[in-house]
Coordinates of C-alpha atoms in Angstrom, one line a residue:
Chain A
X1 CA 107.3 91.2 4.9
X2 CA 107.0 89.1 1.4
X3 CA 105.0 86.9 -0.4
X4 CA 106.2 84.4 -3.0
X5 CA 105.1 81.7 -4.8
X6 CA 106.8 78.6 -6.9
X7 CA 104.6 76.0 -8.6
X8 CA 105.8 72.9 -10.5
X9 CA 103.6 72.0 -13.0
X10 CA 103.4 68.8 -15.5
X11 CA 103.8 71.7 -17.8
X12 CA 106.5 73.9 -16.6
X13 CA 107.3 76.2 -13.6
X14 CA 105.0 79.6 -12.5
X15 CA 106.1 82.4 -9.7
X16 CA 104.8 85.1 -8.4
X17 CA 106.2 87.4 -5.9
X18 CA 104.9 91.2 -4.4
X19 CA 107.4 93.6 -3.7
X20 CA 106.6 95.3 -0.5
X21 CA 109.2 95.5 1.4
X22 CA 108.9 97.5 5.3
X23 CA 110.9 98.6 7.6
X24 CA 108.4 99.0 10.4
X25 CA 105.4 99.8 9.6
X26 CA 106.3 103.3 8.6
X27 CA 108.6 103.3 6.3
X28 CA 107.8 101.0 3.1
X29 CA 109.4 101.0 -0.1
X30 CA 108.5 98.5 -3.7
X31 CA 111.7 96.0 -4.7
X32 CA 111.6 93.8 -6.8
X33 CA 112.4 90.4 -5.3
X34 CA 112.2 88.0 -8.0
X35 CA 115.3 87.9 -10.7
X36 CA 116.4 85.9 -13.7
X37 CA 119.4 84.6 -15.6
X38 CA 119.2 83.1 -18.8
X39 CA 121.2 81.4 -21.6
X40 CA 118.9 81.1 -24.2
X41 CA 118.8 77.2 -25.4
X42 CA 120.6 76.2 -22.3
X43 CA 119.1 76.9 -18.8
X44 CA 116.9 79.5 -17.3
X45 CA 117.0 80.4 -13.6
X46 CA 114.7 82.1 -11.7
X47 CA 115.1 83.0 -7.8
X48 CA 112.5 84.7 -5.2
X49 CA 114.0 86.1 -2.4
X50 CA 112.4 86.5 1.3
X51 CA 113.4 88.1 4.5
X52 CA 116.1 90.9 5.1
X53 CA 116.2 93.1 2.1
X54 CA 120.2 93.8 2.3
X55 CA 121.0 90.2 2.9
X56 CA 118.8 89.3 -0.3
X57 CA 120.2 92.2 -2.8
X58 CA 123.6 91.7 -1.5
X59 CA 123.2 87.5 -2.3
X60 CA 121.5 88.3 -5.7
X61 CA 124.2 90.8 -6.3
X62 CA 127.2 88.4 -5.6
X63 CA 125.2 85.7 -8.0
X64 CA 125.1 87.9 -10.6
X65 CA 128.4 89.9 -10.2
X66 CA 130.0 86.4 -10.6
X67 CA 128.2 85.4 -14.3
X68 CA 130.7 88.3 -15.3
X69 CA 133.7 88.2 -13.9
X70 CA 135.7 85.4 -15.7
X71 CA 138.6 83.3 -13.6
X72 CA 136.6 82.9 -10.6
X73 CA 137.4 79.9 -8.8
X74 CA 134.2 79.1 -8.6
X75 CA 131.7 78.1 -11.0
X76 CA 128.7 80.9 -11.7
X77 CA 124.9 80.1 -12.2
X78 CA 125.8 80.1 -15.5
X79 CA 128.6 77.6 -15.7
X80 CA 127.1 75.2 -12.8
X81 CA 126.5 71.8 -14.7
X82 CA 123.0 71.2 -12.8
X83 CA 120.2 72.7 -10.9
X84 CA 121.6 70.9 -7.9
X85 CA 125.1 72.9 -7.9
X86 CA 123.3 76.0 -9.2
X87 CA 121.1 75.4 -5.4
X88 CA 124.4 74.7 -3.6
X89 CA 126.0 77.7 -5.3
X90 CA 123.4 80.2 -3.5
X91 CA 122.9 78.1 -0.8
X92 CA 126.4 78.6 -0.1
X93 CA 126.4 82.2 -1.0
X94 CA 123.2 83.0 1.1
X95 CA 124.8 81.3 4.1
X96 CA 128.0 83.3 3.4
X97 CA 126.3 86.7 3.9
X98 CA 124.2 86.0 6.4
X99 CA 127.2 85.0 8.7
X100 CA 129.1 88.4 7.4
X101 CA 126.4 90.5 8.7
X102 CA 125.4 88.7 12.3
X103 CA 129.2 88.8 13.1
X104 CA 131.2 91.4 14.0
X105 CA 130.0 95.2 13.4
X106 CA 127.1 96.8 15.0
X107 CA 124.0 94.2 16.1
X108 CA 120.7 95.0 14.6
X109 CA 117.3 94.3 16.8
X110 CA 115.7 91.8 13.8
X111 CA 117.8 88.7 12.2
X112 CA 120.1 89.1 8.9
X113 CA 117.8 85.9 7.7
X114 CA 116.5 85.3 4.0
X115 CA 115.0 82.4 2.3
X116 CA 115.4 81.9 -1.5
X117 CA 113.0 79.7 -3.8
X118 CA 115.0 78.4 -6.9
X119 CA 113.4 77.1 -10.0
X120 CA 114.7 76.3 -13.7
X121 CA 115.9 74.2 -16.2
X122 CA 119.6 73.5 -17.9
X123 CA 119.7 71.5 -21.4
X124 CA 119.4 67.6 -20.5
X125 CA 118.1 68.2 -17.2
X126 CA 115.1 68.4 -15.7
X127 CA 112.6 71.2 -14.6
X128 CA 113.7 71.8 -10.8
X129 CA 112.2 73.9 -8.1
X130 CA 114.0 74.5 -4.5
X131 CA 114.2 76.0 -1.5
X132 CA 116.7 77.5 0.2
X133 CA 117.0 78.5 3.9
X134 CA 119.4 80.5 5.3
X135 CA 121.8 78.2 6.7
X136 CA 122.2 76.9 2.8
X137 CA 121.2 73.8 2.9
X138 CA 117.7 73.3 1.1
X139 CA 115.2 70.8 -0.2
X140 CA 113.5 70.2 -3.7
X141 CA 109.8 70.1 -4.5
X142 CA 108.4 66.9 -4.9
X143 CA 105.2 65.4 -5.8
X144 CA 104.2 65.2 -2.4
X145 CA 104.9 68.5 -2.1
X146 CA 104.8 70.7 -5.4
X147 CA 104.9 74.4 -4.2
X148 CA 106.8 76.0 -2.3
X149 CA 106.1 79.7 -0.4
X150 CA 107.9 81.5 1.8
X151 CA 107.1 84.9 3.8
X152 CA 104.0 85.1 4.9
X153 CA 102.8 81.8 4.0
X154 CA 99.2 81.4 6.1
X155 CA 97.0 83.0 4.7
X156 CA 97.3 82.0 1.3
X157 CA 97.6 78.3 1.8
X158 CA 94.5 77.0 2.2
X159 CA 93.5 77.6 -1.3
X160 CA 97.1 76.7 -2.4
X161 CA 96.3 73.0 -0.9
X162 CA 92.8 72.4 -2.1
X163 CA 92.7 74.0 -5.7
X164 CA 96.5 73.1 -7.2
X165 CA 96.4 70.5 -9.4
X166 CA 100.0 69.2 -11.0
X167 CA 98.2 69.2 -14.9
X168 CA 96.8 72.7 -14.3
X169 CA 97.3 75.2 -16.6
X170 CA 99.4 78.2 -16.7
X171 CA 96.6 80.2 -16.8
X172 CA 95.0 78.6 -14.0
X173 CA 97.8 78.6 -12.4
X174 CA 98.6 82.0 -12.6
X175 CA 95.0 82.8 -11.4
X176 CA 95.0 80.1 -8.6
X177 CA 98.3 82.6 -7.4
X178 CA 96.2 85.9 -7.5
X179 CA 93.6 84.6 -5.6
X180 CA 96.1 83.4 -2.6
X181 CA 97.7 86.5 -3.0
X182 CA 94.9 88.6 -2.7
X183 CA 94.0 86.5 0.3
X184 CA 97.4 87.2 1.7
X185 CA 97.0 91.4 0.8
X186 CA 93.8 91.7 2.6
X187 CA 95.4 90.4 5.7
X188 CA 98.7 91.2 5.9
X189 CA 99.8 95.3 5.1
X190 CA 103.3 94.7 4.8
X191 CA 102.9 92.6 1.8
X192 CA 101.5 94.6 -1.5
X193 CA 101.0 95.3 -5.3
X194 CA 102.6 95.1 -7.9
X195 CA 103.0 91.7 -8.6
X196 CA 105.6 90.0 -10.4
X197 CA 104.8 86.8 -12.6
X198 CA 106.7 84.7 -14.6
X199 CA 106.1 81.6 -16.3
X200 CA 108.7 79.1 -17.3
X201 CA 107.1 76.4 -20.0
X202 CA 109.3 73.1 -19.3
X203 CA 112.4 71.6 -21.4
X204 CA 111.6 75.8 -23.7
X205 CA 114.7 76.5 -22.1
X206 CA 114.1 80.4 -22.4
X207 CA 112.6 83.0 -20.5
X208 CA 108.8 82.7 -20.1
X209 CA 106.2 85.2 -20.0
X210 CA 106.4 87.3 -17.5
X211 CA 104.2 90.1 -15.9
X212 CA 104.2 93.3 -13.7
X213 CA 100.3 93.3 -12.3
X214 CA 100.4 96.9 -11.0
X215 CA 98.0 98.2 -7.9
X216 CA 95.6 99.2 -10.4
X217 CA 95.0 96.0 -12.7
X218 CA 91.7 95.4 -13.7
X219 CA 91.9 91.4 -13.6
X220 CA 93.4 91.3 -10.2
X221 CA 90.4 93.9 -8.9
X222 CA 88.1 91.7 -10.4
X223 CA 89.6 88.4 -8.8
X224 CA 89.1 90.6 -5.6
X225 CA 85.4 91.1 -5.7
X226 CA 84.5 88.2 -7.0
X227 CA 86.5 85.7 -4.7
X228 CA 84.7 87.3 -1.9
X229 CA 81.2 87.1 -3.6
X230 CA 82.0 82.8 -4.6
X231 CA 83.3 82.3 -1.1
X232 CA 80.1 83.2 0.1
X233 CA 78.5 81.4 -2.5
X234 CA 80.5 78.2 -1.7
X235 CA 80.0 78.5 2.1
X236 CA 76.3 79.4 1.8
X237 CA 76.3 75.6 -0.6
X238 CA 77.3 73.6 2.6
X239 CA 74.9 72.1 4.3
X240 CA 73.8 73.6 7.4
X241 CA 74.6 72.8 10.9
X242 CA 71.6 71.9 13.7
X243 CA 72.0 73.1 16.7
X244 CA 69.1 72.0 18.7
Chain B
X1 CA 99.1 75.6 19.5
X2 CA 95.7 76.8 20.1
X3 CA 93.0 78.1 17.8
X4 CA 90.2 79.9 19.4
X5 CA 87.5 81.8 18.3
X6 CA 84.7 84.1 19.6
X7 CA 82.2 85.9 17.2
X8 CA 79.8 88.4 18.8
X9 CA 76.5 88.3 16.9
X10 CA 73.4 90.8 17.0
X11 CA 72.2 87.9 18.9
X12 CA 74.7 86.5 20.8
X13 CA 78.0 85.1 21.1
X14 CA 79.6 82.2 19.5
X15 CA 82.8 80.6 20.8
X16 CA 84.5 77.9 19.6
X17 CA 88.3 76.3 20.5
X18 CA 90.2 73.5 19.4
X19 CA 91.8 70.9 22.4
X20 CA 95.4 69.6 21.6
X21 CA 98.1 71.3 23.1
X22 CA 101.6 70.3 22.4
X23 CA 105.1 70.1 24.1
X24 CA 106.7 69.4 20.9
X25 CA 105.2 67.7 18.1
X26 CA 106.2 64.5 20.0
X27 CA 104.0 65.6 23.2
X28 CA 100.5 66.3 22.1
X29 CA 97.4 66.0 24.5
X30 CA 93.6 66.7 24.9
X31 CA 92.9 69.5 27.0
X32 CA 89.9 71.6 27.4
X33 CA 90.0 75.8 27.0
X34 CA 87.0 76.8 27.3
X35 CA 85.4 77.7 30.5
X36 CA 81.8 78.6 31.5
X37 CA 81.0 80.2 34.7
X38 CA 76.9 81.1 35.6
X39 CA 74.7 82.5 37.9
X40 CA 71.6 81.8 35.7
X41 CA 69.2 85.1 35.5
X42 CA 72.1 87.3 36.6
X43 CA 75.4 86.5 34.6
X44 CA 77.1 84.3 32.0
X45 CA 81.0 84.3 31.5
X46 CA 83.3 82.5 29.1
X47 CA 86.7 82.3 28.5
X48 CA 88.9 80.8 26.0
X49 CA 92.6 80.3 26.1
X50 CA 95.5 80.1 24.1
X51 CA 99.3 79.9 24.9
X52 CA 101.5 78.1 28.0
X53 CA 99.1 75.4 29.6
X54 CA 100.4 75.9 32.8
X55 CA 99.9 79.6 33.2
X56 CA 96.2 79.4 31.4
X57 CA 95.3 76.4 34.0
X58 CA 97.0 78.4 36.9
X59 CA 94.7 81.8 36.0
X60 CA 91.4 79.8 35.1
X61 CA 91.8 77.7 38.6
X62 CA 92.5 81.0 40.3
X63 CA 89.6 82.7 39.0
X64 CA 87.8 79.7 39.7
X65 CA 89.0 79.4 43.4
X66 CA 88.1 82.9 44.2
X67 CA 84.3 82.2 43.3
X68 CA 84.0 79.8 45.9
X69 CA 86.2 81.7 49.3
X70 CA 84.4 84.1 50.9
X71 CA 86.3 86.9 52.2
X72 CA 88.9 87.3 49.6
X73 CA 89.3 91.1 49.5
X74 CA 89.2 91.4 45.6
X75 CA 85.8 90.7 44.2
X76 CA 85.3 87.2 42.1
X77 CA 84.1 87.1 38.6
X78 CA 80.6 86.0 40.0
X79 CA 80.6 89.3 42.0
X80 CA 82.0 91.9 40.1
X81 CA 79.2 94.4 38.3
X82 CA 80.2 94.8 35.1
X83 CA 81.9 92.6 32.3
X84 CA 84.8 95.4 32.4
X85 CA 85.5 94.8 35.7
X86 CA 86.0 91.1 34.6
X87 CA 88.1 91.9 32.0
X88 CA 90.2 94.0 34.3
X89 CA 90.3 90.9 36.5
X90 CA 91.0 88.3 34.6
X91 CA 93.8 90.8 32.8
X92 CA 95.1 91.2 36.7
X93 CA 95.8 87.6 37.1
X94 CA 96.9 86.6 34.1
X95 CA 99.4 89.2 34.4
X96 CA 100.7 87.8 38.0
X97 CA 100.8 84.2 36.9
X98 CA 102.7 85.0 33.9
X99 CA 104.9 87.4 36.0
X100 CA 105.2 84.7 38.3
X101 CA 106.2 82.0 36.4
X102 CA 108.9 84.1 34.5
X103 CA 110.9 85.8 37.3
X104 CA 113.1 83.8 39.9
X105 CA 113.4 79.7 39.5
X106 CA 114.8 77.6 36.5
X107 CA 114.1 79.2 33.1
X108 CA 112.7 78.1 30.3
X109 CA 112.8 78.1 27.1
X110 CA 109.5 79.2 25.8
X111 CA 107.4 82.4 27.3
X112 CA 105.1 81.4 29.7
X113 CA 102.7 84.0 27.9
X114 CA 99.0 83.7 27.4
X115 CA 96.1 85.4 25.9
X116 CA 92.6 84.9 26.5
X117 CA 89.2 85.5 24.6
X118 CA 86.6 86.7 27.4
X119 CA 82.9 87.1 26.5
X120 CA 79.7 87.1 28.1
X121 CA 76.7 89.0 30.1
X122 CA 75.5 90.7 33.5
X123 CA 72.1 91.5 34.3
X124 CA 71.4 95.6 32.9
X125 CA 74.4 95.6 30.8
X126 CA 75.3 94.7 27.6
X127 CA 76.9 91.3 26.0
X128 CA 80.5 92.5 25.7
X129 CA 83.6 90.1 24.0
X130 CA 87.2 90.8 25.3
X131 CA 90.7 89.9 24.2
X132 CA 92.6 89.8 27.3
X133 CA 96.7 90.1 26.6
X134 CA 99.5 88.5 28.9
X135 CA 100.1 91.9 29.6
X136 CA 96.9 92.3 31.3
X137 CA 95.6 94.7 29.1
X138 CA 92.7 94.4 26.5
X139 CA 90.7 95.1 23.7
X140 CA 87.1 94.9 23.2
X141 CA 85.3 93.4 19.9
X142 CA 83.5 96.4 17.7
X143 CA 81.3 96.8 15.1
X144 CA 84.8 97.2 13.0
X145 CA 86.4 94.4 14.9
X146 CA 83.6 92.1 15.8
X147 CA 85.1 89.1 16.3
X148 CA 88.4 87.6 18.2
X149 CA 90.9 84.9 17.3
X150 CA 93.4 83.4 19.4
X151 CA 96.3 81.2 18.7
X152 CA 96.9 80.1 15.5
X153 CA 94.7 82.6 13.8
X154 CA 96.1 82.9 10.0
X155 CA 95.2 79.9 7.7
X156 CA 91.4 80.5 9.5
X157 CA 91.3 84.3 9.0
X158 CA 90.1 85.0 5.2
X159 CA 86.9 82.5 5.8
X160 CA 86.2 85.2 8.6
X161 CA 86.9 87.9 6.8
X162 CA 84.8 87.1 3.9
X163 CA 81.8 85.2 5.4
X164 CA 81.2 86.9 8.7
X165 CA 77.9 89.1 8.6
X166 CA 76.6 90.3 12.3
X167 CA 73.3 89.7 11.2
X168 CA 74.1 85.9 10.8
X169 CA 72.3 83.5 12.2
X170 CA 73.8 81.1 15.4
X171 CA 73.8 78.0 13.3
X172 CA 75.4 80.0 10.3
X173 CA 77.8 81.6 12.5
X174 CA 78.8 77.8 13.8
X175 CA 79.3 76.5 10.1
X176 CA 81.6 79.8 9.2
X177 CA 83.4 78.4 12.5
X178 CA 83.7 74.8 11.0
X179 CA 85.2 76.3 8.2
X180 CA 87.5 78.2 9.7
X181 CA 88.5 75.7 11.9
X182 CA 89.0 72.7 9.1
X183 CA 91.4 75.7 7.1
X184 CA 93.4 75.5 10.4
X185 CA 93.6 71.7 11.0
X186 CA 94.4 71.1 7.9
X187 CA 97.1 73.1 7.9
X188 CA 98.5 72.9 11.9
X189 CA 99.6 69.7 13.5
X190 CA 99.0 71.2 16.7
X191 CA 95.5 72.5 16.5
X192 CA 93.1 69.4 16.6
X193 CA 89.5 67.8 17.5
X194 CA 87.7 67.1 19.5
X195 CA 86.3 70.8 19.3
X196 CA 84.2 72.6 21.7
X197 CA 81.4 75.0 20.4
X198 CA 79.4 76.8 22.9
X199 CA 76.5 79.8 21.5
X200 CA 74.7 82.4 24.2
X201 CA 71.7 83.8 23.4
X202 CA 71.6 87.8 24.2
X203 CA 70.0 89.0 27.4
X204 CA 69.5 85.1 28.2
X205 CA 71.7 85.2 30.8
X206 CA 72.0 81.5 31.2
X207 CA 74.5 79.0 29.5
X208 CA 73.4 78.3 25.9
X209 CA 73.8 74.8 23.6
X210 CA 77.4 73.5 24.3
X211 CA 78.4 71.1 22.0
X212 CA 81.5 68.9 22.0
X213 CA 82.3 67.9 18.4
X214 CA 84.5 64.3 18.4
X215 CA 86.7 63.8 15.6
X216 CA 84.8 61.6 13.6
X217 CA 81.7 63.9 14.0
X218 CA 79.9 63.1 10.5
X219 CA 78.9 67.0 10.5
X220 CA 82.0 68.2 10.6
X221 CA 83.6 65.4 8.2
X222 CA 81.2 66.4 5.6
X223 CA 82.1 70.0 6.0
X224 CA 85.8 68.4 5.2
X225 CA 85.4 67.4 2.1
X226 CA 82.4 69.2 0.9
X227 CA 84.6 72.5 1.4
X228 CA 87.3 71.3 -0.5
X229 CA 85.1 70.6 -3.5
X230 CA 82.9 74.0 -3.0
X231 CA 86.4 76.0 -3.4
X232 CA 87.5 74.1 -6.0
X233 CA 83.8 75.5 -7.7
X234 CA 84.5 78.9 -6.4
X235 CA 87.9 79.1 -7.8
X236 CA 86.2 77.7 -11.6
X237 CA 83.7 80.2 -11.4
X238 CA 86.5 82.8 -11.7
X239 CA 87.1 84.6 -14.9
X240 CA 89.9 83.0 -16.6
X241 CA 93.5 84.9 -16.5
X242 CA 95.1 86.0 -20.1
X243 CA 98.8 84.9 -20.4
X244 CA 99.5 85.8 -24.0

């Protein structure tokens, strides 16, 4: 399976994303699943891809093939005028592989399915972040809803809803991520170390920071422990129920 | 959906399920799933369900049916001598109605699946916990694996994980439940209040304290909100993540 994470923030845009990816339990290999184009002083786009692994290279692949070919009919990422189009763009392309694959040709057991988050900026736009399902038609983070996650979103989510706060931090941000992750990692095996974060600061219009937290990382190890230790300490601080 | 949950304790068992079922989101009703059957001094079985209403009615009224006919060649759950030999029953039913239900007649969409949470005592034996699949097969709860959850089991699992101790007192053990079961409503539409919470005392053979907790129960409001701000402090007391 996957896990990954886009936040909007006042401040700008974070992901994360792991990069398990299994074939059955046996057989499990590290990709990389989240990718970026950038023009510097123009736009920066970053995508997180979920769900079959050849649909998702094979989108990403496309995307990228076409920022250098020149004369496509099309326009690339990197000629799109807005984050909408860009979002239609892969919608369209994402849709376009997925039908190649579950038609025609050998049948597989498990769907051809992926879903994509999308965040970025271009010049004179704004910050966007989106979500893309597989039948290419997707929907854009709002206030209401500021995050989006897709893979094996349970898990992670109920610290997600109670602890993100639109004027957080990047550095709170990034840690309120590893702690959803590692909530996600202790449950589910198929979704695993390293990490991949990357922070996007709004209207900088360049590549952020971005991070490879490896299995070993003494932060996220720490995060581990000690989440466990102040969950008990939170739950041990409500009050306690009467049963008689 | 369905959440469900039973903890087996040094000193007991705790159960505790959830009551809304749904047909849709546009279909949602109150039922009860969790089911108490007693021959005080001698035995004490409960059962929780999760999954098609119609098959997890059919099985508990068939179980229920066979208490009261004599003569029925197979032994009722009242008669059998051991909680394995319960398990095996109720795993023997459940198996017909949902082997019933899906061969011959109009199909539907859905599985007619279910899965059960059985726990309880008999006189010289030992309090045992079960999870009873629509396969008729089962599992049963471990020091390793000491506790059960049915339904929608994800957004309530890494409270479990974290604050589950067997040692744990019975009103402890019913708070880690509240808090496991306000992740889940929060999160699910289809798992709601009222909730029904229900604690037996080992070697008492007799029903313990059932309680059914309404949806404005203050307790249970107060565990609401008090847990969002106790995460929120659990998640500051974290060491703070280095970007730069």
């Amino acid at each position: 399976m996957t896990y990954c994470v886009g936040l909007r923030l006042n401040k700008g845009l974070v992901f994360m994303s792991d990069t398990r990816t299994n074939a059955g339990v046996d057989n499990i290999s590290t990709f990389k699943k989240m990718f970026t184009w950038s023009v510097p002083g123009e736009r920066v786009i970053t995508m997180m891809t979920a769900g079959n692994l050849a649909t998702t290279q094979s989108v990403i692949s496309l995307l990228d093939e076409q920022t250098k070919v020149q004369a496509e009919r099309n326009p690339s990422i990197l000629e799109a005028p807005t984050m909408f189009q860009i979002a239609q763009l892969v919608g369209d392309k994402l849709r376009e592989v997925v039908q190649a694959n579950a038609t025609g040709g050998q049948k597989a057991d498990s769907a051809f399915n992926a879903t994509i988050i999308l965040g970025g900026q271009i010049q004179n736009g704004e910050q966007r972040l989106y979500l893309i399902y597989p039948e290419g038609n997707f929907l854009e983070a709002s206030e209401d809803t500021p995050y989006f996650q897709i893979g094996e979103t349970k898990y992670g989510r109920p610290i997600l809803v109670r602890a993100y706060g639109a004027d957080m931090s990047f550095e709170d941000a990034a840690k309120l991520l590893f702690v959803s992750f590692e909530s996600t990692i202790k449950a589910n095996l198929s979704v695993g170390p390293p990490l991949d974060l990357q922070v996007y600061e709004k209207d900088s219009l360049k590549t952020g920071i971005e991070r490879r937290i490896e299995k070993d990382d003494k932060y996220f190890a720490s995060i581990s422990s000690l989440w466990g230790e102040a969950l008990k300490k939170a739950f041990n601080s409500l009050p306690d129920f009467k049963l008689g």
